[in-house]
Amino acid sequence: MDKIEWFILNYGYLAIFVSLFLGLIGLPVPDEVLMTTIGYYCSVGFLSTPVAILIATLGSFLGMVVSYFVGSKIGRPIIYRVGKWVGLTTKRLLRVEKWMMKFGYYTVTFGYFIPGFRHAICYFCGISKISLKKYMVFAFAGALIWSSFFILIGKFIGVLNV
């Protein structure tokens, strides 16, 4: 976390965007801690809250869109190759696809709040080939809600400590 704080203090909004983008495509970034830290920096005036929310939303959203495309292009062949070792059979994949067609869009929006799940759901949306336009609407809404929620919590905590 010290490195991420250093990154934010030295590179500001670019650090937020890059960290969240890379975190959403699967790199181990402590997203919730990062977002509350950003909120704290907003409370002390180092960052602007609206700009931080916008940049965090865009970084998260772009990471989710890239994950969707990776899932749609190479996800199925990878699952067919390694799925048997992790318990993902063709039958289960079909069940996941059916579930995604029914609930996938809402899962994208609210799945942001479940660490680990928010990363996998993007790939499965791409694998399932749900509508990209609808996916992008729900992914953006989820990114905005999630970013706002954690940044505002961090800002509230910062205000209490100042």
Short mmCIF file of N, CA and C in Angstrom, two decimals:
data_model
loop_
_atom_site.label_atom_id
_atom_site.label_comp_id
_atom_site.label_asym_id
_atom_site.label_seq_id
_atom_site.Cartn_x
_atom_site.Cartn_y
_atom_site.Cartn_z
N MET A 1 0.82 -1.19 0.00
CA MET A 1 0.00 0.00 0.00
C MET A 1 0.86 1.25 0.00
N ASP A 2 2.04 1.20 0.62
CA ASP A 2 2.93 2.36 0.63
C ASP A 2 3.31 2.77 -0.79
N LYS A 3 3.54 1.79 -1.65
CA LYS A 3 3.90 2.09 -3.04
C LYS A 3 2.75 2.75 -3.78
N ILE A 4 1.53 2.27 -3.50
CA ILE A 4 0.37 2.87 -4.15
C ILE A 4 0.17 4.31 -3.66
N GLU A 5 0.35 4.53 -2.36
CA GLU A 5 0.25 5.91 -1.84
C GLU A 5 1.30 6.79 -2.49
N TRP A 6 2.52 6.31 -2.59
CA TRP A 6 3.59 7.07 -3.23
C TRP A 6 3.21 7.39 -4.67
N PHE A 7 2.66 6.37 -5.36
CA PHE A 7 2.24 6.53 -6.75
C PHE A 7 1.17 7.62 -6.87
N ILE A 8 0.19 7.62 -5.97
CA ILE A 8 -0.88 8.62 -5.99
C ILE A 8 -0.32 10.00 -5.67
N LEU A 9 0.53 10.09 -4.66
CA LEU A 9 1.08 11.39 -4.27
C LEU A 9 1.96 11.99 -5.35
N ASN A 10 2.62 11.15 -6.13
CA ASN A 10 3.52 11.66 -7.17
C ASN A 10 2.87 11.81 -8.54
N TYR A 11 1.87 10.99 -8.82
CA TYR A 11 1.28 11.02 -10.16
C TYR A 11 -0.21 11.36 -10.16
N GLY A 12 -0.81 11.53 -9.00
CA GLY A 12 -2.19 12.00 -8.88
C GLY A 12 -3.21 11.20 -9.65
N TYR A 13 -3.94 11.88 -10.50
CA TYR A 13 -5.06 11.27 -11.21
C TYR A 13 -4.62 10.17 -12.17
N LEU A 14 -3.45 10.32 -12.76
CA LEU A 14 -2.93 9.26 -13.64
C LEU A 14 -2.73 7.97 -12.85
N ALA A 15 -2.26 8.08 -11.63
CA ALA A 15 -2.06 6.91 -10.77
C ALA A 15 -3.39 6.23 -10.46
N ILE A 16 -4.41 7.02 -10.23
CA ILE A 16 -5.74 6.47 -9.95
C ILE A 16 -6.23 5.69 -11.16
N PHE A 17 -6.17 6.31 -12.32
CA PHE A 17 -6.64 5.69 -13.55
C PHE A 17 -5.90 4.38 -13.83
N VAL A 18 -4.59 4.42 -13.80
CA VAL A 18 -3.77 3.24 -14.13
C VAL A 18 -3.99 2.13 -13.10
N SER A 19 -4.01 2.47 -11.82
CA SER A 19 -4.20 1.46 -10.77
C SER A 19 -5.53 0.75 -10.92
N LEU A 20 -6.58 1.50 -11.15
CA LEU A 20 -7.90 0.87 -11.27
C LEU A 20 -8.05 0.11 -12.57
N PHE A 21 -7.50 0.63 -13.64
CA PHE A 21 -7.53 -0.09 -14.92
C PHE A 21 -6.84 -1.44 -14.77
N LEU A 22 -5.62 -1.43 -14.24
CA LEU A 22 -4.87 -2.68 -14.08
C LEU A 22 -5.53 -3.60 -13.06
N GLY A 23 -6.11 -3.04 -12.02
CA GLY A 23 -6.79 -3.85 -11.02
C GLY A 23 -8.01 -4.57 -11.59
N LEU A 24 -8.73 -3.90 -12.48
CA LEU A 24 -9.94 -4.51 -13.04
C LEU A 24 -9.62 -5.54 -14.11
N ILE A 25 -8.45 -5.50 -14.70
CA ILE A 25 -8.13 -6.57 -15.65
C ILE A 25 -7.47 -7.74 -14.94
N GLY A 26 -7.25 -7.62 -13.63
CA GLY A 26 -6.82 -8.78 -12.88
C GLY A 26 -5.56 -8.67 -12.05
N LEU A 27 -4.84 -7.56 -12.11
CA LEU A 27 -3.65 -7.43 -11.28
C LEU A 27 -4.07 -7.20 -9.83
N PRO A 28 -3.28 -7.70 -8.89
CA PRO A 28 -3.67 -7.59 -7.48
C PRO A 28 -3.48 -6.18 -6.92
N VAL A 29 -4.49 -5.38 -7.09
CA VAL A 29 -4.50 -4.02 -6.55
C VAL A 29 -5.59 -3.98 -5.48
N PRO A 30 -5.27 -3.50 -4.28
CA PRO A 30 -6.29 -3.44 -3.22
C PRO A 30 -7.27 -2.29 -3.49
N ASP A 31 -8.23 -2.57 -4.37
CA ASP A 31 -9.10 -1.52 -4.90
C ASP A 31 -9.84 -0.72 -3.83
N GLU A 32 -10.47 -1.40 -2.88
CA GLU A 32 -11.27 -0.68 -1.89
C GLU A 32 -10.39 0.20 -1.00
N VAL A 33 -9.22 -0.32 -0.61
CA VAL A 33 -8.29 0.46 0.20
C VAL A 33 -7.78 1.65 -0.62
N LEU A 34 -7.48 1.42 -1.87
CA LEU A 34 -7.04 2.49 -2.76
C LEU A 34 -8.10 3.59 -2.85
N MET A 35 -9.35 3.18 -3.04
CA MET A 35 -10.42 4.17 -3.20
C MET A 35 -10.65 4.98 -1.92
N THR A 36 -10.60 4.32 -0.76
CA THR A 36 -10.78 5.08 0.48
C THR A 36 -9.60 6.01 0.73
N THR A 37 -8.41 5.58 0.32
CA THR A 37 -7.23 6.46 0.42
C THR A 37 -7.40 7.69 -0.47
N ILE A 38 -7.91 7.47 -1.66
CA ILE A 38 -8.19 8.58 -2.56
C ILE A 38 -9.20 9.53 -1.92
N GLY A 39 -10.22 8.97 -1.29
CA GLY A 39 -11.21 9.79 -0.59
C GLY A 39 -10.58 10.62 0.51
N TYR A 40 -9.64 10.02 1.24
CA TYR A 40 -8.92 10.76 2.28
C TYR A 40 -8.16 11.93 1.66
N TYR A 41 -7.45 11.68 0.56
CA TYR A 41 -6.71 12.76 -0.10
C TYR A 41 -7.65 13.85 -0.62
N CYS A 42 -8.87 13.47 -0.96
CA CYS A 42 -9.87 14.49 -1.34
C CYS A 42 -10.25 15.33 -0.12
N SER A 43 -10.37 14.68 1.04
CA SER A 43 -10.80 15.42 2.24
C SER A 43 -9.77 16.44 2.70
N VAL A 44 -8.48 16.18 2.42
CA VAL A 44 -7.44 17.13 2.84
C VAL A 44 -7.09 18.11 1.73
N GLY A 45 -7.80 18.02 0.60
CA GLY A 45 -7.61 18.99 -0.47
C GLY A 45 -6.53 18.65 -1.47
N PHE A 46 -5.92 17.48 -1.37
CA PHE A 46 -4.88 17.10 -2.33
C PHE A 46 -5.48 16.74 -3.68
N LEU A 47 -6.69 16.17 -3.67
CA LEU A 47 -7.39 15.79 -4.89
C LEU A 47 -8.79 16.40 -4.86
N SER A 48 -9.34 16.60 -6.02
CA SER A 48 -10.72 17.08 -6.16
C SER A 48 -11.65 15.86 -6.17
N THR A 49 -12.67 15.88 -5.35
CA THR A 49 -13.60 14.74 -5.27
C THR A 49 -14.28 14.45 -6.61
N PRO A 50 -14.88 15.43 -7.28
CA PRO A 50 -15.54 15.10 -8.56
C PRO A 50 -14.57 14.56 -9.61
N VAL A 51 -13.38 15.15 -9.67
CA VAL A 51 -12.39 14.68 -10.66
C VAL A 51 -11.91 13.28 -10.29
N ALA A 52 -11.66 13.03 -9.01
CA ALA A 52 -11.22 11.70 -8.58
C ALA A 52 -12.27 10.64 -8.90
N ILE A 53 -13.54 10.96 -8.66
CA ILE A 53 -14.61 10.02 -8.98
C ILE A 53 -14.67 9.76 -10.47
N LEU A 54 -14.56 10.82 -11.27
CA LEU A 54 -14.59 10.67 -12.73
C LEU A 54 -13.43 9.80 -13.22
N ILE A 55 -12.22 10.10 -12.76
CA ILE A 55 -11.03 9.35 -13.20
C ILE A 55 -11.11 7.89 -12.73
N ALA A 56 -11.55 7.67 -11.50
CA ALA A 56 -11.69 6.30 -10.98
C ALA A 56 -12.75 5.53 -11.78
N THR A 57 -13.83 6.19 -12.09
CA THR A 57 -14.89 5.57 -12.89
C THR A 57 -14.37 5.19 -14.26
N LEU A 58 -13.66 6.10 -14.91
CA LEU A 58 -13.14 5.82 -16.25
C LEU A 58 -12.09 4.71 -16.24
N GLY A 59 -11.20 4.71 -15.25
CA GLY A 59 -10.20 3.64 -15.16
C GLY A 59 -10.83 2.28 -14.95
N SER A 60 -11.80 2.22 -14.05
CA SER A 60 -12.50 0.96 -13.79
C SER A 60 -13.28 0.51 -15.01
N PHE A 61 -14.00 1.44 -15.60
CA PHE A 61 -14.82 1.13 -16.78
C PHE A 61 -13.96 0.61 -17.93
N LEU A 62 -12.87 1.28 -18.21
CA LEU A 62 -12.01 0.84 -19.31
C LEU A 62 -11.41 -0.54 -19.02
N GLY A 63 -11.05 -0.79 -17.77
CA GLY A 63 -10.56 -2.12 -17.40
C GLY A 63 -11.61 -3.19 -17.63
N MET A 64 -12.86 -2.86 -17.33
CA MET A 64 -13.95 -3.82 -17.55
C MET A 64 -14.21 -4.06 -19.03
N VAL A 65 -14.10 -3.02 -19.84
CA VAL A 65 -14.31 -3.18 -21.28
C VAL A 65 -13.20 -4.04 -21.89
N VAL A 66 -11.97 -3.80 -21.48
CA VAL A 66 -10.86 -4.63 -21.97
C VAL A 66 -11.06 -6.09 -21.55
N SER A 67 -11.48 -6.31 -20.31
CA SER A 67 -11.74 -7.67 -19.83
C SER A 67 -12.84 -8.34 -20.64
N TYR A 68 -13.87 -7.59 -20.98
CA TYR A 68 -14.95 -8.12 -21.82
C TYR A 68 -14.39 -8.60 -23.16
N PHE A 69 -13.56 -7.75 -23.80
CA PHE A 69 -13.01 -8.11 -25.11
C PHE A 69 -12.07 -9.31 -25.01
N VAL A 70 -11.28 -9.36 -23.96
CA VAL A 70 -10.40 -10.53 -23.77
C VAL A 70 -11.26 -11.79 -23.63
N GLY A 71 -12.31 -11.70 -22.82
CA GLY A 71 -13.21 -12.84 -22.66
C GLY A 71 -13.87 -13.25 -23.96
N SER A 72 -14.29 -12.27 -24.75
CA SER A 72 -14.99 -12.59 -26.00
C SER A 72 -14.05 -13.17 -27.06
N LYS A 73 -12.79 -12.79 -27.03
CA LYS A 73 -11.85 -13.25 -28.06
C LYS A 73 -11.13 -14.55 -27.70
N ILE A 74 -10.66 -14.65 -26.46
CA ILE A 74 -9.85 -15.84 -26.12
C ILE A 74 -10.36 -16.61 -24.91
N GLY A 75 -11.45 -16.15 -24.31
CA GLY A 75 -11.94 -16.78 -23.09
C GLY A 75 -12.42 -18.20 -23.27
N ARG A 76 -13.23 -18.45 -24.31
CA ARG A 76 -13.78 -19.78 -24.53
C ARG A 76 -12.68 -20.82 -24.80
N PRO A 77 -11.72 -20.56 -25.67
CA PRO A 77 -10.65 -21.56 -25.88
C PRO A 77 -9.85 -21.85 -24.61
N ILE A 78 -9.62 -20.84 -23.81
CA ILE A 78 -8.89 -21.06 -22.56
C ILE A 78 -9.71 -21.92 -21.61
N ILE A 79 -11.00 -21.65 -21.51
CA ILE A 79 -11.84 -22.46 -20.63
C ILE A 79 -11.90 -23.90 -21.11
N TYR A 80 -11.99 -24.11 -22.41
CA TYR A 80 -12.01 -25.48 -22.92
C TYR A 80 -10.71 -26.21 -22.62
N ARG A 81 -9.61 -25.46 -22.61
CA ARG A 81 -8.31 -26.07 -22.35
C ARG A 81 -8.06 -26.35 -20.88
N VAL A 82 -8.36 -25.38 -20.01
CA VAL A 82 -8.02 -25.52 -18.58
C VAL A 82 -9.23 -25.69 -17.68
N GLY A 83 -10.43 -25.57 -18.23
CA GLY A 83 -11.64 -25.65 -17.42
C GLY A 83 -11.79 -26.95 -16.66
N LYS A 84 -11.38 -28.05 -17.27
CA LYS A 84 -11.54 -29.35 -16.60
C LYS A 84 -10.72 -29.43 -15.31
N TRP A 85 -9.63 -28.66 -15.21
CA TRP A 85 -8.79 -28.70 -14.02
C TRP A 85 -9.34 -27.82 -12.89
N VAL A 86 -10.21 -26.90 -13.23
CA VAL A 86 -10.79 -26.03 -12.21
C VAL A 86 -12.29 -26.28 -12.03
N GLY A 87 -12.78 -27.37 -12.62
CA GLY A 87 -14.18 -27.76 -12.44
C GLY A 87 -15.17 -27.04 -13.32
N LEU A 88 -14.70 -26.39 -14.39
CA LEU A 88 -15.61 -25.69 -15.29
C LEU A 88 -15.79 -26.54 -16.54
N THR A 89 -16.80 -27.38 -16.51
CA THR A 89 -17.10 -28.25 -17.63
C THR A 89 -17.94 -27.50 -18.66
N THR A 90 -18.13 -28.12 -19.82
CA THR A 90 -18.96 -27.51 -20.87
C THR A 90 -20.38 -27.30 -20.36
N LYS A 91 -20.88 -28.26 -19.59
CA LYS A 91 -22.23 -28.16 -19.04
C LYS A 91 -22.34 -26.95 -18.10
N ARG A 92 -21.35 -26.77 -17.27
CA ARG A 92 -21.36 -25.63 -16.35
C ARG A 92 -21.22 -24.31 -17.10
N LEU A 93 -20.39 -24.31 -18.14
CA LEU A 93 -20.22 -23.09 -18.94
C LEU A 93 -21.54 -22.71 -19.59
N LEU A 94 -22.28 -23.66 -20.10
CA LEU A 94 -23.59 -23.37 -20.70
C LEU A 94 -24.56 -22.82 -19.65
N ARG A 95 -24.49 -23.37 -18.44
CA ARG A 95 -25.35 -22.88 -17.36
C ARG A 95 -24.98 -21.44 -16.99
N VAL A 96 -23.67 -21.15 -16.95
CA VAL A 96 -23.22 -19.79 -16.66
C VAL A 96 -23.69 -18.83 -17.75
N GLU A 97 -23.57 -19.25 -19.00
CA GLU A 97 -24.00 -18.40 -20.11
C GLU A 97 -25.50 -18.10 -20.03
N LYS A 98 -26.28 -19.12 -19.71
CA LYS A 98 -27.74 -18.92 -19.58
C LYS A 98 -28.03 -17.94 -18.45
N TRP A 99 -27.33 -18.10 -17.34
CA TRP A 99 -27.52 -17.21 -16.20
C TRP A 99 -27.10 -15.78 -16.57
N MET A 100 -26.00 -15.67 -17.32
CA MET A 100 -25.51 -14.35 -17.73
C MET A 100 -26.52 -13.64 -18.62
N MET A 101 -27.16 -14.38 -19.52
CA MET A 101 -28.16 -13.77 -20.40
C MET A 101 -29.35 -13.24 -19.60
N LYS A 102 -29.64 -13.90 -18.49
CA LYS A 102 -30.80 -13.51 -17.69
C LYS A 102 -30.47 -12.39 -16.69
N PHE A 103 -29.34 -12.51 -15.98
CA PHE A 103 -29.03 -11.59 -14.89
C PHE A 103 -27.70 -10.84 -15.07
N GLY A 104 -26.97 -11.12 -16.12
CA GLY A 104 -25.62 -10.63 -16.27
C GLY A 104 -25.43 -9.13 -16.16
N TYR A 105 -26.35 -8.38 -16.73
CA TYR A 105 -26.19 -6.93 -16.72
C TYR A 105 -26.25 -6.36 -15.31
N TYR A 106 -27.19 -6.84 -14.53
CA TYR A 106 -27.31 -6.37 -13.14
C TYR A 106 -26.14 -6.85 -12.31
N THR A 107 -25.65 -8.03 -12.64
CA THR A 107 -24.49 -8.58 -11.93
C THR A 107 -23.26 -7.72 -12.17
N VAL A 108 -23.14 -7.19 -13.37
CA VAL A 108 -22.02 -6.31 -13.68
C VAL A 108 -22.06 -5.07 -12.79
N THR A 109 -23.24 -4.47 -12.66
CA THR A 109 -23.37 -3.25 -11.86
C THR A 109 -23.11 -3.51 -10.38
N PHE A 110 -23.74 -4.52 -9.82
CA PHE A 110 -23.65 -4.73 -8.38
C PHE A 110 -22.50 -5.67 -8.00
N GLY A 111 -21.94 -6.36 -8.99
CA GLY A 111 -20.79 -7.23 -8.74
C GLY A 111 -19.52 -6.48 -8.37
N TYR A 112 -19.50 -5.18 -8.65
CA TYR A 112 -18.35 -4.36 -8.27
C TYR A 112 -18.06 -4.45 -6.78
N PHE A 113 -19.08 -4.64 -5.99
CA PHE A 113 -18.93 -4.61 -4.54
C PHE A 113 -18.44 -5.95 -3.97
N ILE A 114 -18.19 -6.93 -4.83
CA ILE A 114 -17.70 -8.23 -4.38
C ILE A 114 -16.29 -8.43 -4.93
N PRO A 115 -15.27 -8.26 -4.08
CA PRO A 115 -13.89 -8.42 -4.56
C PRO A 115 -13.66 -9.78 -5.21
N GLY A 116 -12.95 -9.77 -6.31
CA GLY A 116 -12.68 -11.00 -7.05
C GLY A 116 -13.78 -11.29 -8.05
N PHE A 117 -15.01 -11.16 -7.63
CA PHE A 117 -16.15 -11.41 -8.51
C PHE A 117 -16.21 -10.38 -9.62
N ARG A 118 -15.94 -9.12 -9.26
CA ARG A 118 -16.02 -8.05 -10.27
C ARG A 118 -15.01 -8.27 -11.39
N HIS A 119 -13.92 -8.96 -11.10
CA HIS A 119 -12.92 -9.22 -12.12
C HIS A 119 -13.37 -10.35 -13.05
N ALA A 120 -13.89 -11.42 -12.47
CA ALA A 120 -14.29 -12.59 -13.26
C ALA A 120 -15.53 -12.32 -14.10
N ILE A 121 -16.47 -11.55 -13.57
CA ILE A 121 -17.74 -11.35 -14.27
C ILE A 121 -17.53 -10.69 -15.63
N CYS A 122 -16.55 -9.83 -15.73
CA CYS A 122 -16.28 -9.14 -17.01
C CYS A 122 -15.88 -10.13 -18.09
N TYR A 123 -15.00 -11.06 -17.71
CA TYR A 123 -14.56 -12.07 -18.67
C TYR A 123 -15.72 -12.96 -19.09
N PHE A 124 -16.56 -13.34 -18.12
CA PHE A 124 -17.69 -14.20 -18.45
C PHE A 124 -18.75 -13.48 -19.29
N CYS A 125 -18.87 -12.19 -19.11
CA CYS A 125 -19.77 -11.42 -19.99
C CYS A 125 -19.27 -11.48 -21.42
N GLY A 126 -17.97 -11.36 -21.61
CA GLY A 126 -17.39 -11.45 -22.94
C GLY A 126 -17.51 -12.85 -23.52
N ILE A 127 -17.25 -13.85 -22.70
CA ILE A 127 -17.37 -15.24 -23.15
C ILE A 127 -18.80 -15.53 -23.57
N SER A 128 -19.76 -15.01 -22.80
CA SER A 128 -21.17 -15.25 -23.08
C SER A 128 -21.68 -14.40 -24.25
N LYS A 129 -20.88 -13.43 -24.66
CA LYS A 129 -21.22 -12.53 -25.76
C LYS A 129 -22.54 -11.79 -25.53
N ILE A 130 -22.73 -11.32 -24.30
CA ILE A 130 -23.91 -10.50 -24.06
C ILE A 130 -23.72 -9.18 -24.83
N SER A 131 -24.77 -8.46 -25.03
CA SER A 131 -24.72 -7.23 -25.82
C SER A 131 -23.67 -6.26 -25.26
N LEU A 132 -22.74 -5.86 -26.11
CA LEU A 132 -21.68 -4.95 -25.69
C LEU A 132 -22.24 -3.60 -25.28
N LYS A 133 -23.21 -3.08 -26.02
CA LYS A 133 -23.78 -1.76 -25.69
C LYS A 133 -24.43 -1.78 -24.31
N LYS A 134 -25.25 -2.79 -24.04
CA LYS A 134 -25.90 -2.88 -22.73
C LYS A 134 -24.86 -3.13 -21.65
N TYR A 135 -23.88 -3.97 -21.95
CA TYR A 135 -22.82 -4.25 -20.99
C TYR A 135 -22.12 -2.95 -20.59
N MET A 136 -21.81 -2.12 -21.56
CA MET A 136 -21.10 -0.88 -21.29
C MET A 136 -21.93 0.07 -20.43
N VAL A 137 -23.23 0.12 -20.65
CA VAL A 137 -24.10 0.98 -19.83
C VAL A 137 -24.08 0.51 -18.37
N PHE A 138 -24.26 -0.80 -18.17
CA PHE A 138 -24.30 -1.33 -16.81
C PHE A 138 -22.92 -1.30 -16.15
N ALA A 139 -21.87 -1.51 -16.93
CA ALA A 139 -20.51 -1.45 -16.39
C ALA A 139 -20.17 -0.03 -15.96
N PHE A 140 -20.54 0.96 -16.77
CA PHE A 140 -20.28 2.35 -16.41
C PHE A 140 -21.05 2.74 -15.15
N ALA A 141 -22.31 2.33 -15.09
CA ALA A 141 -23.13 2.63 -13.90
C ALA A 141 -22.50 2.01 -12.66
N GLY A 142 -22.07 0.77 -12.77
CA GLY A 142 -21.43 0.11 -11.63
C GLY A 142 -20.14 0.79 -11.22
N ALA A 143 -19.33 1.18 -12.20
CA ALA A 143 -18.07 1.86 -11.91
C ALA A 143 -18.32 3.19 -11.20
N LEU A 144 -19.32 3.91 -11.67
CA LEU A 144 -19.65 5.21 -11.06
C LEU A 144 -20.15 5.04 -9.62
N ILE A 145 -21.05 4.11 -9.41
CA ILE A 145 -21.60 3.88 -8.07
C ILE A 145 -20.49 3.42 -7.12
N TRP A 146 -19.70 2.44 -7.56
CA TRP A 146 -18.63 1.86 -6.74
C TRP A 146 -17.57 2.91 -6.41
N SER A 147 -17.12 3.65 -7.41
CA SER A 147 -16.10 4.68 -7.19
C SER A 147 -16.59 5.75 -6.24
N SER A 148 -17.79 6.23 -6.48
CA SER A 148 -18.37 7.27 -5.62
C SER A 148 -18.49 6.78 -4.19
N PHE A 149 -18.99 5.57 -4.01
CA PHE A 149 -19.21 5.01 -2.68
C PHE A 149 -17.92 4.98 -1.87
N PHE A 150 -16.87 4.39 -2.42
CA PHE A 150 -15.64 4.23 -1.64
C PHE A 150 -14.87 5.54 -1.49
N ILE A 151 -14.89 6.38 -2.50
CA ILE A 151 -14.22 7.67 -2.37
C ILE A 151 -14.93 8.52 -1.32
N LEU A 152 -16.24 8.50 -1.31
CA LEU A 152 -16.98 9.29 -0.32
C LEU A 152 -16.81 8.73 1.09
N ILE A 153 -16.69 7.42 1.24
CA ILE A 153 -16.39 6.84 2.55
C ILE A 153 -15.01 7.33 3.03
N GLY A 154 -14.03 7.27 2.14
CA GLY A 154 -12.69 7.76 2.49
C GLY A 154 -12.69 9.24 2.83
N LYS A 155 -13.47 10.01 2.09
CA LYS A 155 -13.56 11.44 2.36
C LYS A 155 -14.21 11.68 3.73
N PHE A 156 -15.24 10.94 4.05
CA PHE A 156 -15.92 11.05 5.34
C PHE A 156 -14.95 10.70 6.47
N ILE A 157 -14.21 9.63 6.31
CA ILE A 157 -13.23 9.23 7.33
C ILE A 157 -12.17 10.32 7.49
N GLY A 158 -11.74 10.89 6.38
CA GLY A 158 -10.76 11.97 6.43
C GLY A 158 -11.28 13.20 7.13
N VAL A 159 -12.53 13.53 6.89
CA VAL A 159 -13.13 14.69 7.55
C VAL A 159 -13.22 14.46 9.06
N LEU A 160 -13.52 13.22 9.46
CA LEU A 160 -13.58 12.91 10.89
C LEU A 160 -12.22 13.03 11.57
N ASN A 161 -11.15 12.76 10.82
CA ASN A 161 -9.81 12.76 11.40
C ASN A 161 -9.11 14.11 11.30
N VAL A 162 -9.65 15.04 10.55
CA VAL A 162 -8.99 16.33 10.36
C VAL A 162 -9.34 17.28 11.46
#
